[in-house]
Coordinates of C-alpha atoms in Angstrom, one line a residue:
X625 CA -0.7 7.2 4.9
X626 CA -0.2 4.1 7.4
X627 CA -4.0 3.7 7.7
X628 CA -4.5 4.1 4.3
X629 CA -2.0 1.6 3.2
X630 CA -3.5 -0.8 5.9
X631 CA -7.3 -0.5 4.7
X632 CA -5.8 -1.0 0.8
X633 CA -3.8 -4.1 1.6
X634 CA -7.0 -5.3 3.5
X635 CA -9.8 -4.5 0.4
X636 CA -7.7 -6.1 -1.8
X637 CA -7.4 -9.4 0.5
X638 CA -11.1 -9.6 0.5
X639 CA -11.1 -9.4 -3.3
X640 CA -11.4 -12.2 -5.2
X641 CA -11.8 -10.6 -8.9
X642 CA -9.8 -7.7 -9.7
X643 CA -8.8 -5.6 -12.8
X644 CA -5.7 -3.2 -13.1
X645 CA -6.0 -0.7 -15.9
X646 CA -4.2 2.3 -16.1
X647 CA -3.6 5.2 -18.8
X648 CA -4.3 5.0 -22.8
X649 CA -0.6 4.0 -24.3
X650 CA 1.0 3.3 -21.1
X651 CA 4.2 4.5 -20.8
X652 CA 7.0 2.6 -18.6
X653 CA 6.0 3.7 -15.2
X654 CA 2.4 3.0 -15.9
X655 CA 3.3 -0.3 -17.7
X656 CA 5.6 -1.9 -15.1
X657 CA 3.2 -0.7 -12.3
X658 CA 0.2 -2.7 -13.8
X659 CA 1.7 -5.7 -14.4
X660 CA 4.3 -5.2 -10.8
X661 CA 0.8 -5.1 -9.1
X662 CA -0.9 -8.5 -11.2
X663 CA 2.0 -10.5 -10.6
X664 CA 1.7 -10.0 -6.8
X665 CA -2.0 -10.1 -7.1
X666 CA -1.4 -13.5 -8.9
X667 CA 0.9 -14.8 -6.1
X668 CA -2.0 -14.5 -3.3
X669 CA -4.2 -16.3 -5.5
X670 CA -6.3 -13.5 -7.1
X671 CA -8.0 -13.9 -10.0
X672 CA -6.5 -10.6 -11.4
X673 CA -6.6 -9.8 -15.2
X674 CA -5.2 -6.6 -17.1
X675 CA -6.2 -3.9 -19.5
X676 CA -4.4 -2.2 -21.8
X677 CA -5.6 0.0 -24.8
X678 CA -4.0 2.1 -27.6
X679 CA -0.2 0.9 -28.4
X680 CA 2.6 -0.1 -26.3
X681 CA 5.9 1.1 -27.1
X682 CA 8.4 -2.2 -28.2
X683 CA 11.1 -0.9 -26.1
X684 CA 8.6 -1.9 -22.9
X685 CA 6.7 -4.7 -24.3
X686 CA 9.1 -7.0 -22.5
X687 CA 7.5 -6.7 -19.2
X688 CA 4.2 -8.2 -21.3
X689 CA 6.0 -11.3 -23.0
X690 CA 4.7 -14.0 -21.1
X691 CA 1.3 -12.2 -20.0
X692 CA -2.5 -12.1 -21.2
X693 CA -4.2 -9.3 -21.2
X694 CA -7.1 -7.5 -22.8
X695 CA -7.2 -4.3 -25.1
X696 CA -10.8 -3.6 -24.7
X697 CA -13.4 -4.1 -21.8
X698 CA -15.8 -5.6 -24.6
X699 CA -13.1 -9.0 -23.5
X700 CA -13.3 -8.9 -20.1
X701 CA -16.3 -10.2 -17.6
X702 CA -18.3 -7.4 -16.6
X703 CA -18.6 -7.9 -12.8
X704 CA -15.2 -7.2 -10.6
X705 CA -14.7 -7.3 -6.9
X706 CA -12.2 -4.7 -6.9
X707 CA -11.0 -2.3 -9.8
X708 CA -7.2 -0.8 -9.7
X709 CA -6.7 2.7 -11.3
X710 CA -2.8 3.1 -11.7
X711 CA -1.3 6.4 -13.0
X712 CA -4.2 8.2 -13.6
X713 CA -5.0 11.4 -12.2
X714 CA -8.2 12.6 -14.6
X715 CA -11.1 10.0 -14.2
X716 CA -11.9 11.8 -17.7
X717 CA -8.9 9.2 -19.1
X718 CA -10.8 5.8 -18.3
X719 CA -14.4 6.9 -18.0
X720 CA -15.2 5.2 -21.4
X721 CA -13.9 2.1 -20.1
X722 CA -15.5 2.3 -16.4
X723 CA -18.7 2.6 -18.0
X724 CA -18.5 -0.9 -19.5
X725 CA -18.1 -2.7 -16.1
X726 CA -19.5 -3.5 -13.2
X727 CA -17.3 -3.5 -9.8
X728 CA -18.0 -3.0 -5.9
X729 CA -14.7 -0.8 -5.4
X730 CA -12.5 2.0 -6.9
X731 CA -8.8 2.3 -5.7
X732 CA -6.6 4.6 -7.8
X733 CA -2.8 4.9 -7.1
X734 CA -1.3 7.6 -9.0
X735 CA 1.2 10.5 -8.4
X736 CA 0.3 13.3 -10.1
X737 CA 0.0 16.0 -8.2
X738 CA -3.6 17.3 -10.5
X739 CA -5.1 14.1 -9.4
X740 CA -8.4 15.1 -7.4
X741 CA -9.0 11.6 -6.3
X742 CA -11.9 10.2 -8.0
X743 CA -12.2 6.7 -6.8
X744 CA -13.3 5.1 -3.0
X745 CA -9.8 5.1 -1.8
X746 CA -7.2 6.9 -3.6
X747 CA -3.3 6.3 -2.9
X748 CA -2.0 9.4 -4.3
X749 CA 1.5 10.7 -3.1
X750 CA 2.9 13.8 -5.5
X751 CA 6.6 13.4 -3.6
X752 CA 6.9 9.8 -5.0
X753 CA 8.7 9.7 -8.0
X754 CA 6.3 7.1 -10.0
X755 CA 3.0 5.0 -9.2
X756 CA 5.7 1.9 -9.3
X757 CA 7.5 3.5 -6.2
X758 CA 4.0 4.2 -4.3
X759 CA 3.2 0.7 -4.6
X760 CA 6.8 -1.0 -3.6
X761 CA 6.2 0.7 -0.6
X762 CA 2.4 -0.5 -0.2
X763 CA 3.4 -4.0 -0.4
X764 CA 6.5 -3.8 1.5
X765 CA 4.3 -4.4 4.3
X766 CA 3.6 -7.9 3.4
X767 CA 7.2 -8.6 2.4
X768 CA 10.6 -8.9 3.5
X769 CA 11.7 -9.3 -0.1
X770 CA 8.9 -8.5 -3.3
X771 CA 8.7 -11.7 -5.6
X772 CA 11.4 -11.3 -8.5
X773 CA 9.0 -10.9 -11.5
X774 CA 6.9 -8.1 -9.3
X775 CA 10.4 -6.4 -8.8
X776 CA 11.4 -6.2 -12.0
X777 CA 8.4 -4.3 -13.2
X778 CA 8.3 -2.0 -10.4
X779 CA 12.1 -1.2 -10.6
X780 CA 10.9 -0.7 -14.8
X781 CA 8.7 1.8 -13.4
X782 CA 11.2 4.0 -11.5
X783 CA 13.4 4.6 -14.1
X784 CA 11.2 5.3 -16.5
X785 CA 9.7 8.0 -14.7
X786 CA 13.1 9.2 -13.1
X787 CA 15.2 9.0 -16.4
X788 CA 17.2 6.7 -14.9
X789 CA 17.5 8.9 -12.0
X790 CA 18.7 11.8 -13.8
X791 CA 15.0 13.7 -13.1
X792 CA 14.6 15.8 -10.3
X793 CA 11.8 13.4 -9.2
X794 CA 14.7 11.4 -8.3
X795 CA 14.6 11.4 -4.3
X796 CA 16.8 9.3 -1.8
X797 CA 13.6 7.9 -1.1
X798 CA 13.2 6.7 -4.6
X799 CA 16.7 5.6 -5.0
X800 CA 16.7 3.5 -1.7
X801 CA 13.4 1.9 -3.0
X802 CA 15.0 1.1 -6.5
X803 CA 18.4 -0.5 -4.3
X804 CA 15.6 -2.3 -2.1
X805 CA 14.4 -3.8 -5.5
X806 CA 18.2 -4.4 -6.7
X807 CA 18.8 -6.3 -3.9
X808 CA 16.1 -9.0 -5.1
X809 CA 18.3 -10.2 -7.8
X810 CA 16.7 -8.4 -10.5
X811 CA 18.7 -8.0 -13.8
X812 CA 19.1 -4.4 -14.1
X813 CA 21.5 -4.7 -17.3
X814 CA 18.4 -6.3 -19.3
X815 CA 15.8 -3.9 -18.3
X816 CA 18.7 -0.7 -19.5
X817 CA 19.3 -2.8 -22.5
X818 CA 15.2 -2.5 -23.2
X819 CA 14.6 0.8 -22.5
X820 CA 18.1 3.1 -23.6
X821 CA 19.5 0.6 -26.1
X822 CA 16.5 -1.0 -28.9
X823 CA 16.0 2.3 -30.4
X824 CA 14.8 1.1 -34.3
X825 CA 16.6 2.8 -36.9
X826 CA 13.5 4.6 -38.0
X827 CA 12.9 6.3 -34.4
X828 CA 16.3 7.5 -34.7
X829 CA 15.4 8.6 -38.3
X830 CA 12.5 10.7 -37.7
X831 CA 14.3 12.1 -34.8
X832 CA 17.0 13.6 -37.1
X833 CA 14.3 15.2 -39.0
X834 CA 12.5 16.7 -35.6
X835 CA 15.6 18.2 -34.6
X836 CA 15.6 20.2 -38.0
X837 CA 12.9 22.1 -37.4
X838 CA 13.3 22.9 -33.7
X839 CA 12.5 26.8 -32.7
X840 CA 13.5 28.6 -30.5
X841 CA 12.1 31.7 -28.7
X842 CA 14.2 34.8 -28.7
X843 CA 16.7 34.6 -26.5
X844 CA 16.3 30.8 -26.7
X845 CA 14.8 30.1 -23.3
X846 CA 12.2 28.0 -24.8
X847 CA 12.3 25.9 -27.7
X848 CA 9.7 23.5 -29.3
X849 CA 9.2 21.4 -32.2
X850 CA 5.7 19.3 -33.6
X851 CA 5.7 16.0 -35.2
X852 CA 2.9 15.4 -37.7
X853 CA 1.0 12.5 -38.6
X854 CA 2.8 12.8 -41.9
X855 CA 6.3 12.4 -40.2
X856 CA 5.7 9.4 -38.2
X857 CA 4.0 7.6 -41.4
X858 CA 6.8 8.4 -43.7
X859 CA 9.3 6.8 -41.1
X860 CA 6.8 4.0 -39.9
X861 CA 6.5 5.0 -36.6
X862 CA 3.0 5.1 -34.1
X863 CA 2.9 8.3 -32.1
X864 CA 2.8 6.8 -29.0
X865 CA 6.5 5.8 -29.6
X866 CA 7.6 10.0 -29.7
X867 CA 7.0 10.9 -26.1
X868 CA 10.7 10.9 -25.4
X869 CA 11.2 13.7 -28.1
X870 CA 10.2 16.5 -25.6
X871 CA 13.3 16.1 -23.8
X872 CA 15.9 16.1 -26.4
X873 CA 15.8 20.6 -26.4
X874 CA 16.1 20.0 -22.6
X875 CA 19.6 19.3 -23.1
X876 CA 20.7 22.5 -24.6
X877 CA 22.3 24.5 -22.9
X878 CA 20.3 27.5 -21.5
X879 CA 16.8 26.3 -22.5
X880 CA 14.5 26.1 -19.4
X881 CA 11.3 24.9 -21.4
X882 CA 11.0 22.5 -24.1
X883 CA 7.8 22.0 -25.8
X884 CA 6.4 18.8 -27.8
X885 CA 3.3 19.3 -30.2
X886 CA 2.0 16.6 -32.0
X887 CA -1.4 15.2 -33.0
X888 CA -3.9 13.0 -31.0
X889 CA -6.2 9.8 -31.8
X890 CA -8.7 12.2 -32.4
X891 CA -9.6 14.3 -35.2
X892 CA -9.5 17.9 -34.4
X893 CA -7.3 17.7 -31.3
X894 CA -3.6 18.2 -30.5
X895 CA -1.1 17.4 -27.8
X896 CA 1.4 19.5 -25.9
X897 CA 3.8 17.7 -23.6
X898 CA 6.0 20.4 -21.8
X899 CA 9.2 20.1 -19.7
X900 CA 10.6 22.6 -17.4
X901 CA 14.3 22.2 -16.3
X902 CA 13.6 25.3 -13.5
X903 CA 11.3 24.8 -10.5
X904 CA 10.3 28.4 -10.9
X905 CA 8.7 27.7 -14.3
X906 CA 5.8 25.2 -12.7
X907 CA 4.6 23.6 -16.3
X908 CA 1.9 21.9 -14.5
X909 CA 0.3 24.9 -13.5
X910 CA 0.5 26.2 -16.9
X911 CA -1.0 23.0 -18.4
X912 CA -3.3 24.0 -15.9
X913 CA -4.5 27.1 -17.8
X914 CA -6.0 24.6 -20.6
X915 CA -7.1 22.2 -18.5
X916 CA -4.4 19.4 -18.4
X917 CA -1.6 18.5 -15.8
X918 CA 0.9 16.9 -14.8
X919 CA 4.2 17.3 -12.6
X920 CA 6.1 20.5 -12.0
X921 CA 8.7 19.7 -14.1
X922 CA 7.2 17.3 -16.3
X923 CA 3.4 17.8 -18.1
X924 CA 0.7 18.3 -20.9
X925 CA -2.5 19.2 -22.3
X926 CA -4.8 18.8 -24.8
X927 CA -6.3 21.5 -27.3
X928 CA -9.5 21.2 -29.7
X929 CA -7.1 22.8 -32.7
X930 CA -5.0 21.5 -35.5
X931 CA -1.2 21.6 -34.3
X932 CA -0.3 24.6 -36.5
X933 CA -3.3 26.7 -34.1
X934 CA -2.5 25.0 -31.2
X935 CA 1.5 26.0 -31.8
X936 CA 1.1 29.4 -32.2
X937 CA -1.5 29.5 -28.8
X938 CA 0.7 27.7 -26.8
X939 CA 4.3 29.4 -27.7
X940 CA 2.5 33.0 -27.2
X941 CA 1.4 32.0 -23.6
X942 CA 4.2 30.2 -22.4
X943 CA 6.5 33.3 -23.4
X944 CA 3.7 35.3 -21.6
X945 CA 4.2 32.8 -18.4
X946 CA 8.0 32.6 -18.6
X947 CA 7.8 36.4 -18.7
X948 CA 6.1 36.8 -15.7
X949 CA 7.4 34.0 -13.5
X950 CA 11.1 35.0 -14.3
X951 CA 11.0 39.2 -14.9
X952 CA 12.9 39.0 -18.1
X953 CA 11.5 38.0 -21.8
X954 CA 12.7 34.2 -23.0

């Protein structure tokens, strides 16, 4: 991993022009990793520019105040140096966009363990907790201390992808990275004041109604609700702001898998985000089965059907799985 580190750090020296994208709607972990990475890549001088597409949750649009940045790559100049993947473990995800430009080098930092590495060098480390805690440590070799503005994005990255710590992705490692990033002078009150407390009244609104129709299987092991298109327009709200919802069952007591079905940008397709709250029950290699991925305790998939189909395929196979993995019907 040194060497790997070394030869990163060194590519990216030689590069003049470089572009950081990462994931459709980034989330916080791939959000504060992007623009972490431009402001260091800024601070050496390089003419670095970002990309994001799709929507960006308001509670994270902070980190983006005071930043340009493109939406498509129809805005950007077509010839790079150096192209940055973060977060992103299915080339599938960006290919769109990749076809639009023109660069010498692919690096992609992610930590999904489903990545397959896709690029010329590929940082990927599935014990890290988030991409933001991979690259703390990448550029921890040029610094005794990470410039304030970098830090506060990375340590916005960490607990978005830990829950604050509360995940089991949350490793010593991870927490003495996040006090290394403390330490900086960070305020950590403003970023928890962002993420846990500017929910808008109607997030918490259609929330109430989610948690109405919530199912359970039968000896309530596994429960899972859907959000429609239908919902979030009655309430105002953009999908992309829902995410979070698969974790509210999670706190029940006795359910070990919680299930999130909702629609995608495209017509004809549906999401399934899944959360497992046993290491036994490996949701990653069950998204597996239909071709997504993800973490073991945290992931999703994608199917071609409308959400009422894609429902009743998913709940009948993951009672199937929990069967099997466990010896005893959910």
């Amino acid at each position: 991993m040194q060497a790997l580190y070394k030869k990163i750090l060194q590519k990216l020296n030689q590069s003049q022009n470089i572009l950081i994208l990462t994931h459709p709607n980034p989330d916080g972990d791939a959000l504060g990793s992007s623009v972490g990475l431009y402001h260091i890549l800024k601070s050496w001088g390089k003419n670095a520019q970002l990309l994001f597409s799709g929507h960006i949750e308001p509670r994270i649009q902070f980190l983006i105040e005071e930043i340009k940045y493109a939406t498509s790559p129809q805005n950007l100049p077509k010839n790079f140096d150096c192209v940055l993947v973060l977060d992103i473990g299915d080339h599938s995800r960006i290919e769109h966009t990749l076809q639009h430009l023109s660069y010498q080098l692919l690096i992609n930092i992610d930590h999904h363990p489903s990545n397959q590495g896709f690029a010329h060098l590929n940082l990927v480390d599935p014990q890290a907790s988030s991409t933001g805690e991979i690259l703390c440590l990448l550029f921890e070799h040029n610094y005794t201390i990470l410039p304030l503005k970098a830090a506060y994005a990375f340590y916005t990255a960490i607990v978005s992808d830990t829950g604050f710590f509360s995940f089991s992705n949350a490793t010593a490692k991870s927490l003495a990275t996040a006090s290394r990033l403390v330490a900086t002078g960070i305020d950590t009150e403003a970023i928890v004041r962002h993420l846990q407390r500017s929910k808008p009244l109607a997030l918490f609104k259609l929330e109430a109604e989610y948690l109405q129709q919530i199912q359970f299987s039968p000896h309530h092991k596994i429960a899972w609700g859907k959000i429609t298109e239908q919902m979030c327009q009655k309430y105002g709200v953009n999908l992309s702001e829902i995410g979070g919802f698969v974790e509210i069952p999670r706190c029940i007591q006795g359910v070990e898998i919680s299930i999130l079905f909702k629609p995608s940008d495209e017509d004809g397709i549906s999401k399934v985000s899944l959360r497992s709250n046993d290491p036994q029950l490996d949701v990653n290699a069950f998204a597996s089965q239909f071709h997504g991925g993800g973490h073991t305790r945290a992931a999703g998939c994608t199917l071609p059907y409308d959400l009422k189909t894609t429902e009743q395929i998913i709940v009948k196979h993951i009672q199937e799985f929990f069967q099997k993995q466990k010896g005893f019907p959910p």
